[in-house]
XYZ file of C-alpha atoms in Angstrom:
760
model
C -33.620 41.787 15.999
C -36.652 40.275 17.688
C -36.850 36.670 18.721
C -39.790 36.064 16.421
C -37.916 37.421 13.396
C -34.958 35.105 14.054
C -37.128 32.040 14.571
C -36.758 29.401 11.816
C -40.092 28.238 10.449
C -39.435 24.568 11.281
C -39.217 25.139 15.043
C -42.365 25.886 16.953
C -42.099 28.929 19.262
C -43.263 26.874 22.228
C -40.621 24.210 21.583
C -37.974 26.872 21.241
C -38.886 28.338 24.618
C -38.698 24.894 26.220
C -35.201 24.451 24.821
C -34.184 27.958 25.907
C -35.282 27.123 29.428
C -33.368 23.838 29.373
C -30.228 25.628 28.189
C -30.563 28.247 30.910
C -27.873 30.450 29.429
C -28.273 34.233 29.465
C -25.318 35.240 27.305
C -26.673 37.573 24.572
C -24.244 36.150 21.982
C -25.641 32.675 22.659
C -29.269 33.800 22.455
C -28.638 35.452 19.070
C -27.569 32.184 17.396
C -29.504 29.653 19.445
C -32.401 29.272 17.014
C -30.119 28.567 14.057
C -28.023 26.123 16.084
C -31.133 24.265 17.232
C -32.402 24.036 13.684
C -29.151 22.336 12.648
C -29.239 20.128 15.739
C -32.820 19.093 14.971
C -31.711 17.876 11.551
C -28.641 15.983 12.858
C -29.631 14.665 16.304
C -32.316 12.436 17.764
C -34.679 13.992 20.355
C -32.692 12.499 23.254
C -29.538 13.692 21.546
C -30.895 17.264 21.553
C -31.563 17.001 25.282
C -27.985 15.836 25.903
C -26.769 18.605 23.601
C -28.552 21.296 25.624
C -27.516 19.790 28.975
C -23.864 19.857 27.905
C -24.158 23.475 26.730
C -25.831 24.344 30.059
C -22.911 22.796 31.968
C -20.415 24.725 29.847
C -22.241 27.975 30.653
C -21.843 27.297 34.364
C -18.088 26.661 34.153
C -17.305 30.349 34.363
C -15.422 30.519 31.059
C -17.805 32.977 29.415
C -19.814 32.591 26.236
C -17.017 31.305 23.978
C -17.086 27.575 24.933
C -20.892 27.536 24.828
C -20.981 29.149 21.395
C -18.308 26.781 20.066
C -20.171 23.721 21.316
C -23.593 24.826 20.060
C -22.216 25.609 16.608
C -19.875 22.622 16.167
C -21.455 19.621 17.877
C -24.283 18.872 15.391
C -21.808 18.541 12.509
C -19.464 16.483 14.720
C -22.250 14.104 15.743
C -23.325 13.695 12.113
C -19.869 12.295 11.296
C -18.779 10.347 14.399
C -22.081 9.655 16.166
C -23.842 11.066 19.205
C -22.354 8.538 21.626
C -18.964 10.260 21.497
C -20.478 13.176 23.434
C -19.871 11.341 26.715
C -16.163 11.126 25.912
C -16.054 14.819 25.007
C -17.812 15.752 28.263
C -15.371 13.621 30.284
C -12.407 15.368 28.655
C -13.882 18.819 29.251
C -14.522 17.960 32.915
C -10.890 16.863 33.253
C -9.778 20.142 31.692
C -12.024 22.141 34.043
C -10.519 20.422 37.089
C -6.987 21.083 35.834
C -5.270 24.415 35.093
C -6.155 23.878 31.408
C -9.766 25.083 31.382
C -8.897 27.752 28.806
C -8.202 24.935 26.309
C -11.882 23.889 26.296
C -12.802 26.511 23.689
C -9.968 25.558 21.248
C -10.934 21.886 21.694
C -14.542 22.558 20.704
C -13.694 25.009 17.927
C -11.478 22.467 16.151
C -13.626 19.399 16.884
C -15.689 19.525 13.686
C -12.596 19.837 11.484
C -10.996 16.904 13.333
C -14.152 14.806 12.963
C -14.252 15.357 9.197
C -10.737 13.939 8.956
C -11.265 10.972 11.299
C -14.799 10.000 10.203
C -15.603 7.478 12.900
C -16.234 7.132 16.648
C -13.182 4.928 17.234
C -10.606 7.322 15.766
C -12.334 10.257 17.509
C -12.063 8.534 20.903
C -8.401 7.818 20.166
C -7.924 11.501 19.365
C -9.542 12.564 22.637
C -7.260 10.159 24.474
C -4.229 11.781 22.797
C -5.466 15.204 23.942
C -5.922 13.995 27.514
C -2.460 12.424 27.650
C -0.873 15.527 26.162
C -2.627 17.713 28.730
C -1.301 15.581 31.577
C 2.242 15.500 30.223
C 2.621 19.169 29.343
C 0.966 20.671 32.443
C 3.904 22.268 34.279
C 4.552 21.387 37.913
C 6.962 23.314 40.123
C 9.200 20.833 41.935
C 8.924 21.019 45.671
C 5.539 22.809 45.534
C 1.952 21.815 44.889
C 1.392 24.595 42.335
C 0.745 23.614 38.742
C 0.440 25.773 35.635
C -1.501 25.243 32.454
C 0.036 23.500 29.468
C 1.427 26.196 27.160
C 1.274 23.982 24.090
C -2.169 22.369 24.473
C -4.250 25.217 22.938
C -1.761 25.469 20.059
C -1.919 21.697 19.515
C -5.720 21.788 19.397
C -5.661 24.660 16.910
C -3.270 22.865 14.534
C -4.557 19.297 15.026
C -6.754 19.408 11.868
C -3.751 20.386 9.725
C -1.655 17.611 11.250
C -4.430 15.066 10.663
C -4.418 15.976 6.984
C -1.226 13.926 6.690
C -1.185 11.727 9.816
C -3.403 9.067 11.294
C -4.175 9.203 15.016
C -1.249 6.910 15.867
C 1.156 9.188 14.024
C -0.381 12.233 15.699
C 0.128 10.564 19.072
C 3.820 9.934 18.394
C 4.291 13.488 17.131
C 2.614 14.908 20.244
C 4.596 12.568 22.493
C 7.878 13.857 21.054
C 6.910 17.472 21.765
C 5.753 16.643 25.276
C 8.980 14.846 26.166
C 11.350 17.397 24.664
C 9.715 20.669 25.652
C 7.816 20.039 28.854
C 9.792 22.762 30.663
C 10.289 25.114 27.699
C 6.960 26.918 27.107
C 7.977 28.993 24.088
C 9.610 26.038 22.337
C 6.583 23.898 23.132
C 4.278 26.417 21.476
C 6.547 26.623 18.417
C 6.655 22.838 18.205
C 2.885 22.347 18.195
C 2.458 25.298 15.808
C 4.695 23.456 13.299
C 7.253 26.257 13.387
C 10.307 24.406 14.733
C 12.610 22.243 12.642
C 12.233 19.108 14.732
C 8.436 19.461 14.720
C 8.384 19.279 10.942
C 10.997 16.535 10.940
C 8.950 14.317 13.277
C 5.810 15.028 11.257
C 7.638 14.005 8.105
C 8.835 10.821 9.752
C 5.332 9.866 10.869
C 3.372 10.793 7.764
C 2.365 8.279 5.122
C 3.684 8.123 1.570
C 7.129 8.249 -0.042
C 9.243 11.036 1.440
C 11.531 13.003 -0.838
C 14.250 12.897 1.797
C 14.408 9.087 1.528
C 14.713 8.972 -2.281
C 16.485 12.279 -2.932
C 19.875 10.757 -3.692
C 18.354 8.161 -6.007
C 16.471 10.859 -7.922
C 19.530 13.084 -8.072
C 21.606 10.307 -9.600
C 18.770 9.587 -12.060
C 18.751 13.231 -13.114
C 22.521 13.244 -13.581
C 22.828 9.938 -15.410
C 19.770 10.041 -17.693
C 19.536 13.772 -18.366
C 23.063 15.053 -17.662
C 21.409 17.696 -15.488
C 23.118 18.695 -12.231
C 20.406 20.969 -10.817
C 20.000 20.531 -7.038
C 16.747 19.045 -5.767
C 14.782 20.695 -2.987
C 11.412 20.117 -1.408
C 8.368 22.207 -0.658
C 5.719 21.462 1.925
C 2.445 19.890 0.837
C 0.691 19.857 4.168
C 2.034 22.361 6.654
C 2.652 25.662 4.887
C -0.357 27.106 3.102
C 1.696 29.943 1.617
C 3.729 27.629 -0.609
C 2.791 26.446 -4.082
C 1.376 22.957 -4.466
C 2.863 21.969 -7.844
C 6.419 20.995 -8.831
C 8.493 23.780 -10.371
C 12.045 24.759 -11.191
C 13.884 28.058 -11.147
C 17.412 29.409 -10.805
C 17.804 27.652 -7.438
C 17.072 24.155 -8.743
C 14.164 21.711 -9.026
C 11.457 21.790 -6.350
C 9.462 18.627 -5.665
C 6.770 17.951 -3.037
C 8.126 16.701 0.263
C 5.945 13.574 0.011
C 4.041 11.642 -2.635
C 1.391 9.078 -1.739
C 0.770 6.114 -4.001
C -1.396 7.354 -6.841
C -4.481 5.316 -5.894
C -5.477 2.338 -3.785
C -5.852 -0.018 -6.754
C -2.195 -0.669 -7.420
C -1.445 2.612 -9.191
C 2.048 4.130 -9.487
C 3.938 4.297 -6.215
C 5.316 7.496 -4.734
C 8.801 6.887 -6.148
C 7.407 6.447 -9.661
C 5.484 9.704 -9.294
C 8.743 11.450 -8.410
C 10.420 9.895 -11.452
C 7.645 11.082 -13.767
C 7.735 14.641 -12.408
C 11.517 14.739 -12.626
C 11.548 13.458 -16.221
C 8.935 16.004 -17.290
C 10.838 18.935 -15.760
C 14.159 17.675 -17.122
C 12.531 17.719 -20.564
C 11.371 21.294 -20.060
C 14.858 22.318 -18.961
C 16.338 20.798 -22.106
C 13.779 21.684 -24.812
C 11.511 24.581 -23.710
C 12.209 28.244 -24.473
C 10.606 31.160 -22.553
C 7.838 33.073 -24.331
C 6.689 36.669 -23.872
C 3.467 36.632 -21.866
C 2.423 40.288 -21.769
C 0.032 40.232 -24.747
C -1.527 36.839 -24.044
C -4.818 36.227 -22.263
C -5.110 33.639 -19.465
C -6.968 31.326 -21.884
C -4.162 31.569 -24.448
C -1.472 30.949 -21.830
C -3.274 27.878 -20.472
C -3.626 26.487 -23.983
C 0.044 27.091 -24.803
C 1.062 25.359 -21.563
C -1.132 22.369 -22.448
C 0.418 21.961 -25.909
C 3.968 22.566 -24.650
C 3.542 20.014 -21.846
C 2.345 17.502 -24.431
C 5.325 18.279 -26.677
C 7.725 17.727 -23.800
C 6.046 14.422 -22.889
C 6.442 13.243 -26.494
C 10.132 14.154 -26.530
C 10.693 12.450 -23.182
C 8.955 9.287 -24.427
C 10.937 9.407 -27.649
C 14.120 9.187 -25.573
C 12.793 6.807 -22.873
C 9.771 4.877 -24.262
C 9.458 2.792 -21.111
C 7.929 5.777 -19.303
C 4.733 5.628 -21.391
C 2.710 3.299 -19.077
C 3.652 5.466 -16.100
C 2.604 8.751 -17.720
C -0.654 7.255 -18.986
C -1.432 5.913 -15.507
C -0.817 9.322 -13.927
C -2.675 11.358 -16.529
C -6.419 11.745 -15.812
C -8.930 10.478 -18.353
C -11.694 13.127 -18.478
C -15.115 11.889 -19.532
C -16.338 13.497 -22.719
C -19.458 15.545 -22.057
C -19.017 15.525 -18.275
C -18.904 19.342 -18.144
C -21.987 21.362 -19.013
C -20.994 24.725 -20.562
C -24.388 26.129 -19.653
C -23.572 25.978 -15.941
C -19.763 25.912 -15.645
C -16.517 27.006 -17.221
C -15.328 23.977 -19.202
C -11.941 25.382 -20.212
C -9.920 23.147 -17.870
C -11.982 20.086 -18.824
C -11.531 20.824 -22.535
C -7.773 21.217 -22.204
C -7.465 18.081 -20.039
C -9.251 16.087 -22.763
C -6.919 17.591 -25.359
C -3.866 16.739 -23.243
C -5.028 13.145 -22.894
C -5.652 12.905 -26.634
C -2.171 14.264 -27.422
C -0.578 11.683 -25.110
C -2.794 8.660 -25.743
C -3.547 7.635 -29.379
C -6.335 5.366 -28.072
C -8.161 8.204 -26.296
C -11.531 7.430 -27.908
C -12.846 11.011 -27.977
C -15.209 11.920 -30.805
C -14.878 15.711 -30.812
C -13.942 16.751 -34.357
C -12.021 19.883 -33.389
C -10.058 17.995 -30.740
C -9.112 15.242 -33.177
C -8.156 17.734 -35.903
C -5.728 19.555 -33.613
C -4.387 16.253 -32.230
C -3.611 15.126 -35.801
C -1.933 18.455 -36.567
C 0.136 18.174 -33.367
C 1.335 14.663 -34.232
C 2.225 15.770 -37.763
C 4.284 18.642 -36.345
C 6.077 16.320 -33.906
C 6.806 13.815 -36.686
C 8.993 16.403 -38.424
C 11.464 16.623 -35.533
C 11.593 17.997 -32.030
C 9.852 21.234 -33.195
C 10.135 24.283 -30.925
C 8.180 26.143 -28.289
C 7.497 28.926 -30.790
C 5.962 26.487 -33.297
C 3.817 24.843 -30.652
C 2.727 28.299 -29.450
C 1.364 29.142 -32.897
C -0.642 25.902 -32.939
C -1.963 26.565 -29.434
C -3.106 30.091 -30.282
C -5.108 28.780 -33.235
C -6.714 26.200 -30.938
C -7.605 28.884 -28.378
C -9.216 31.028 -31.081
C -11.176 28.105 -32.475
C -12.508 26.688 -29.199
C -13.060 29.607 -26.823
C -16.565 30.124 -25.442
C -18.278 32.850 -23.480
C -18.844 30.428 -20.593
C -15.069 30.019 -20.150
C -15.185 33.183 -18.058
C -17.687 31.732 -15.601
C -16.641 31.819 -11.956
C -17.854 28.238 -11.534
C -15.016 26.094 -12.883
C -15.280 22.365 -13.585
C -12.217 20.696 -11.994
C -13.000 16.966 -12.103
C -10.182 14.942 -13.740
C -8.284 18.037 -14.864
C -5.094 17.934 -12.741
C -2.015 16.246 -14.251
C -0.073 15.715 -11.049
C 3.362 15.007 -12.541
C 3.513 18.274 -14.495
C 5.027 21.464 -13.128
C 3.472 24.923 -12.887
C 5.229 26.204 -16.060
C 6.536 29.389 -14.434
C 9.709 28.901 -16.471
C 7.738 29.209 -19.706
C 6.947 32.906 -19.367
C 8.890 36.130 -19.386
C 7.427 39.610 -19.002
C 8.401 42.959 -20.498
C 8.056 45.466 -17.704
C 8.097 49.237 -18.175
C 11.559 50.461 -19.131
C 13.049 46.976 -19.563
C 12.776 46.770 -23.350
C 15.873 48.795 -24.118
C 18.098 47.843 -21.219
C 17.520 44.303 -20.075
C 15.163 42.238 -22.175
C 17.564 41.490 -25.007
C 20.454 40.697 -22.670
C 21.188 36.968 -22.290
C 20.298 35.449 -18.957
C 23.150 34.174 -16.817
C 23.103 30.415 -16.333
C 21.481 29.188 -13.171
C 23.980 28.258 -10.481
C 23.031 25.632 -7.934
C 23.221 26.643 -4.300
C 25.113 23.527 -3.224
C 27.602 21.627 -5.308
C 27.973 17.870 -5.236
C 25.554 15.178 -4.093
C 22.459 16.077 -2.085
C 22.803 15.635 1.668
C 22.083 12.551 3.685
C 20.022 13.260 6.784
C 20.844 11.484 10.043
C 19.173 11.515 13.453
C 20.932 12.837 16.531
C 20.555 11.502 20.048
C 18.998 13.759 22.668
C 20.058 12.429 26.046
C 17.615 14.666 27.930
C 14.636 12.824 26.460
C 16.385 9.554 25.607
C 15.194 9.782 22.037
C 16.421 10.726 18.563
C 15.857 14.014 16.824
C 14.902 12.687 13.374
C 16.686 13.924 10.248
C 18.503 16.441 12.436
C 21.924 16.540 10.767
C 22.710 17.120 7.081
C 25.872 15.393 5.840
C 27.308 16.591 2.528
C 29.855 14.302 0.930
C 32.276 14.912 -1.909
C 35.499 13.588 -3.352
C 38.302 15.659 -1.869
C 40.164 17.880 -4.296
C 43.614 16.679 -5.346
C 46.994 18.156 -4.523
C 50.700 17.377 -4.796
C 51.193 13.618 -4.377
C 54.936 14.230 -4.121
C 54.388 15.798 -0.700
C 53.204 12.452 0.680
C 56.125 10.645 -0.958
C 58.526 13.051 0.747
C 56.832 12.468 4.097
C 57.149 8.702 3.650
C 60.847 9.093 2.768
C 61.425 10.763 6.130
C 60.263 7.560 7.830
C 62.265 5.052 5.771
C 63.686 3.352 8.883
C 60.219 2.983 10.414
C 58.926 1.630 7.108
C 61.540 -1.140 7.121
C 60.519 -2.100 10.672
C 56.889 -2.181 9.640
C 57.727 -4.323 6.635
C 59.077 -7.080 8.882
C 55.877 -6.955 10.940
C 53.774 -7.048 7.804
C 55.460 -10.245 6.646
C 54.188 -11.943 9.790
C 50.637 -10.736 9.156
C 50.470 -11.620 5.475
C 48.054 -14.479 4.820
C 49.301 -17.891 3.718
C 48.135 -19.169 0.366
C 46.591 -22.504 1.449
C 45.432 -24.097 4.674
C 44.492 -27.769 4.989
C 41.014 -28.744 6.195
C 41.242 -32.324 7.485
C 38.659 -34.994 8.375
C 36.437 -34.485 5.322
C 34.195 -37.128 3.745
C 34.465 -35.237 0.468
C 37.665 -33.564 -0.554
C 40.338 -33.115 -3.185
C 43.128 -35.212 -1.623
C 43.603 -38.308 0.528
C 44.608 -37.599 4.139
C 47.158 -40.417 4.477
C 47.404 -40.432 8.304
C 43.642 -40.707 8.765
C 43.350 -43.269 5.948
C 45.944 -45.578 7.548
C 44.241 -45.308 10.932
C 40.873 -46.177 9.331
C 42.458 -49.187 7.570
C 43.836 -50.497 10.861
C 40.418 -50.073 12.517
C 38.728 -51.947 9.672
C 41.152 -54.892 9.855
C 40.724 -54.995 13.641
C 36.958 -55.285 13.234
C 36.149 -51.763 14.415
C 34.102 -49.210 12.493
C 36.544 -47.137 10.431
C 36.383 -43.331 10.302
C 34.998 -42.402 6.837
C 36.535 -38.898 6.957
C 39.738 -39.849 5.168
C 39.886 -36.921 2.713
C 41.023 -33.325 3.072
C 40.425 -30.053 1.218
C 42.107 -26.671 1.167
C 41.033 -23.062 1.534
C 42.724 -19.740 1.028
C 43.974 -18.322 4.308
C 42.957 -14.716 3.594
C 42.435 -11.925 6.101
C 38.796 -10.856 6.021
C 39.103 -7.341 7.427
C 37.731 -4.039 6.090
C 39.017 -0.799 7.594
C 37.850 2.800 7.323
C 40.002 5.548 8.819
C 37.964 8.636 9.717
C 40.021 11.816 10.168
C 38.824 14.683 12.311
C 39.695 17.762 10.211
C 38.523 20.398 12.696
C 40.332 23.732 13.070
C 42.338 22.622 16.115
C 44.530 20.459 13.846
C 46.167 23.695 12.720
C 47.822 24.019 16.160
C 51.567 23.448 16.202
C 53.076 20.429 17.960
C 55.576 21.854 20.479
C 59.215 21.313 19.581
C 58.610 19.950 16.077
C 57.783 22.929 13.895
C 54.894 20.881 12.459
C 51.150 21.232 12.865
C 49.015 18.404 14.143
C 47.589 18.169 10.639
C 51.040 17.554 9.111
C 51.856 14.863 11.688
C 48.478 13.236 11.029
C 49.188 13.226 7.290
C 52.485 11.398 7.905
C 50.808 8.811 10.129
C 47.917 8.213 7.733
C 50.320 7.888 4.792
C 52.333 5.223 6.630
C 49.159 3.383 7.644
C 47.815 3.462 4.087
C 51.134 2.141 2.755
C 51.092 -0.683 5.312
C 47.495 -1.734 4.682
C 48.058 -1.584 0.930
C 50.918 -4.076 1.388
C 48.578 -6.365 3.321
C 45.812 -6.103 0.738
C 42.987 -5.398 3.197
C 40.027 -3.346 1.892
C 40.763 0.150 3.167
C 39.241 3.620 2.903
C 40.126 7.059 4.262
C 37.720 9.939 4.821
C 37.865 13.258 6.623
C 35.123 15.336 8.236
C 34.375 18.627 9.912
C 31.156 20.497 10.686
C 29.686 23.973 10.707
C 26.421 23.444 12.653
C 24.041 20.550 12.164
C 23.092 21.895 8.741
C 26.560 21.376 7.266
C 28.647 18.342 8.155
C 31.247 17.903 5.422
C 32.440 14.358 4.682
C 35.407 14.189 2.279
C 36.423 10.952 0.520
C 40.221 10.639 0.358
C 40.661 6.949 -0.504
C 37.815 4.668 -1.575
C 37.496 0.959 -0.916
C 37.784 0.255 -4.633
C 41.011 2.274 -5.039
C 44.638 1.302 -4.556
C 47.034 3.518 -2.662
C 48.557 5.630 -5.443
C 49.072 9.135 -6.715
C 45.364 10.127 -6.743
C 44.616 9.387 -3.056
C 48.064 10.683 -2.087
C 47.202 13.970 -3.779
C 43.903 14.193 -1.889
C 45.623 13.467 1.433
C 48.210 16.143 0.686
C 45.445 18.692 0.022
C 43.414 18.220 3.219
C 42.832 21.340 5.293
C 41.551 21.778 8.819
C 38.571 24.002 9.637
C 35.366 24.315 11.660
C 34.176 21.864 14.358
C 33.796 18.173 15.246
C 30.278 16.706 14.965
C 31.593 13.184 15.273
C 28.413 11.148 15.675
C 26.984 12.150 12.291
C 30.302 11.479 10.540
C 30.551 8.017 12.144
C 27.019 7.130 11.060
C 27.843 8.149 7.514
C 31.112 6.206 7.568
C 29.170 3.154 8.728
C 26.999 3.472 5.609
C 30.053 2.610 3.483
C 31.895 0.311 5.873
C 28.774 -1.751 6.538
C 28.464 -2.540 2.820
C 31.855 -4.291 2.740
C 31.895 -8.100 2.663
C 34.317 -8.858 5.463
C 34.260 -10.885 8.665
C 35.621 -7.957 10.668
C 34.847 -4.297 10.044
C 36.972 -1.735 11.833
C 36.320 2.015 12.045
C 39.372 3.939 13.245
C 38.637 7.503 14.350
C 41.655 9.819 14.527
C 40.792 12.975 16.441
C 42.445 15.644 18.573
C 39.481 16.719 20.694
C 36.025 15.997 22.001
C 32.887 16.176 19.834
C 31.613 19.760 19.691
C 29.946 22.237 17.360
C 29.119 25.932 17.389
C 25.346 25.443 17.531
C 25.442 23.181 20.631
C 25.858 24.883 23.996
C 25.788 21.777 26.199
C 29.314 20.244 26.129
C 27.879 16.801 26.932
C 25.286 16.740 24.154
C 27.513 15.653 21.251
C 29.608 13.409 23.485
C 26.471 11.450 24.350
C 25.340 11.446 20.725
C 28.708 10.000 19.653
C 28.431 7.341 22.361
C 25.032 6.420 20.946
C 26.553 6.267 17.454
C 29.196 3.822 18.739
C 26.389 1.616 20.105
C 24.594 1.743 16.755
C 27.762 0.701 14.913
C 28.326 -2.166 17.342
C 24.809 -3.439 16.614
C 25.727 -3.359 12.902
C 28.817 -5.481 13.524
C 31.286 -2.579 13.179
C 34.070 -2.258 15.742
C 34.998 1.358 16.564
C 38.356 2.407 17.977
C 39.442 5.967 18.734
C 42.987 7.305 18.475
C 43.035 10.617 20.329
C 45.784 13.240 20.198
C 44.259 15.108 23.141
C 46.287 14.574 26.355
C 43.114 15.274 28.358
C 41.000 12.777 26.422
C 40.723 10.385 29.383
C 38.016 12.650 30.845
C 35.564 11.891 28.013
C 36.854 9.314 25.528
C 36.134 6.366 27.819
C 32.506 7.502 28.097
C 32.219 7.330 24.300
C 34.288 4.321 23.237
C 34.504 2.285 26.445
C 37.868 0.495 26.493
C 38.386 0.820 22.744
C 40.602 3.878 22.582
C 44.242 4.882 22.530
C 45.558 8.247 23.706
C 48.782 9.372 21.997
C 50.236 11.891 24.458
C 53.259 12.652 22.287
C 51.766 13.646 18.973
C 55.117 13.496 17.190
C 55.132 9.711 17.750
C 51.833 9.206 15.926
C 53.469 8.002 12.657
C 55.071 5.190 14.637
C 52.090 4.379 16.856
C 49.282 4.361 14.306
C 50.461 1.528 11.984
C 51.509 -0.640 14.928
C 48.163 -0.049 16.605
C 46.377 -1.161 13.463
C 48.430 -4.360 13.307
C 47.662 -5.090 16.944
C 43.923 -4.600 16.354
C 43.851 -6.838 13.277
C 46.393 -9.521 14.156
């Protein structure tokens, strides 16, 4: 192609040659696109801005990095300058010069290639300069230096960060991006492959930190609340799970449910900036709508239906479900109306666009809102027919399908097949994708499988959804957010008589403990003297005041006294390590460590029950960070009786000891108790460890950090260890607050007495 043929009409040939000379770049790929790039630059930049533009491209061509950086700059900078201003070019040049002087010159091209996408998300010179500062700091922190030598190597994660920065900025502001990048730089400075995975959003902690920093209401923070809502209001026990809305383009973007449970977006922003529904309310609306589908919708055969017919059926069925939901819970009406768009009648021109979505969105609004105000006769006729059908009962999906098919036949237009679709105000964000509504007859299935009843969906995980806790990373002195999943459940029951028989074996010890308990029991009333207001006269003080008055001195007016209950204000939670090592036999006893622990815990529970202190027992074990099991054995609201005895009798030992996560979860319940002193007793037979952690110090240091967290919450932690070698690590975790029981068989005697000493 000749130069003259490629020349845009708005650039004079002489001017083009002047600019070519100023660029001074001989790369053929650059010359092929230069005219088009200059035409765009002429529209976006001032004359002096074009000169700076060409000078910068000239400098890039002389850096020795080939044509790629020059092409990226020529193509991207005009659109960047149109959004953030031409003055930012100086900051971009300074960053590129710093990259050229460092081992990271190969990152110049990714920086320029992503700059326009970043600018469209930041939309201002200030945020863009902040972004460039983040890039510079990340480059400095992730450039690898070899200790003892002057050699440095390029940052392995910087090009990946630049490539994925636009996606991250879809859900983060620059401050959040900076914190996300800082975490990756600190944790993976010397791990190139992990650093690349982190900045490519492939690693678990990368997504976790992004979730922590992004705006909106996170599903992980309200998951338990929504799960309990689903159970209590709808008697539906389907597990909740999340799907990504910002980091995985291959996933769907609408709520849905299937055999594995109910899928909700990982985050919901507030609906609008004018005080619309908050993220939590959006979750509630989506959950109510899908719970209604799960209760009242029946699958329909989709093979013989056109896309138009299926969309219309989904619209009517969604409206039917909303009506049934509002019939059961009328208070949801303002929320659904606020979340449902209000399409403007006549906004779509059928001569230029497909108006099918707009037409159905208007219909949906009319079916939900009696005060819709639309004048379309066909729309109003079908809305009246719908309301008449709903007035006769809950109707059925089959009945609503017949109504929808008649509507599709009556309203379809040739323009509905247009490739240009009108989307404005047509998305009802709280509704699901209706995949559950359709079933298909595939070849050969009619005779064998279609008529067979479907097995009921089984949830993947029974019980409450997990709580997610951070875990301390000592190498970087920071937390890994939402790193550990703790699943809790009420422990299954067993034979309560087993615990009674164990207690009978220690009848002599029980009598000794009973005498000690009598000394600890609170007195009923304690006098509070020297009160100006009280219930009784304090005779000694009154006589002394009378003598002072008669002697001419000022009498003491505090001549009354009151009383208070002398109650112990102590709440205790005993946390049992139920790891597999408890199955080891105690030498010379014929009992396992688990059996001895059951005896000791039974005696302690009996003693605390006699005292009347709030008391709870829980056990834990772990199978990687994804599965820490926390079992409730005795709750604070329960008395020591047959039910908790049965649970204690049924405990079994298995897996590993991720102690820090279990302690944080125990603190969630202990911290809620109204007591002056809160005591967490941890009964364990080994150091914190798990199969997915290779560093033996990692979980020890995390548990030490958990102890510090509990101390800040006003919870006192004390460890009772059955490991004779515990002195090598337990002091690092608990300081001086630990007891090592070398002779395990003496635990039933030591544990209750230790408790009394700690709470005297």
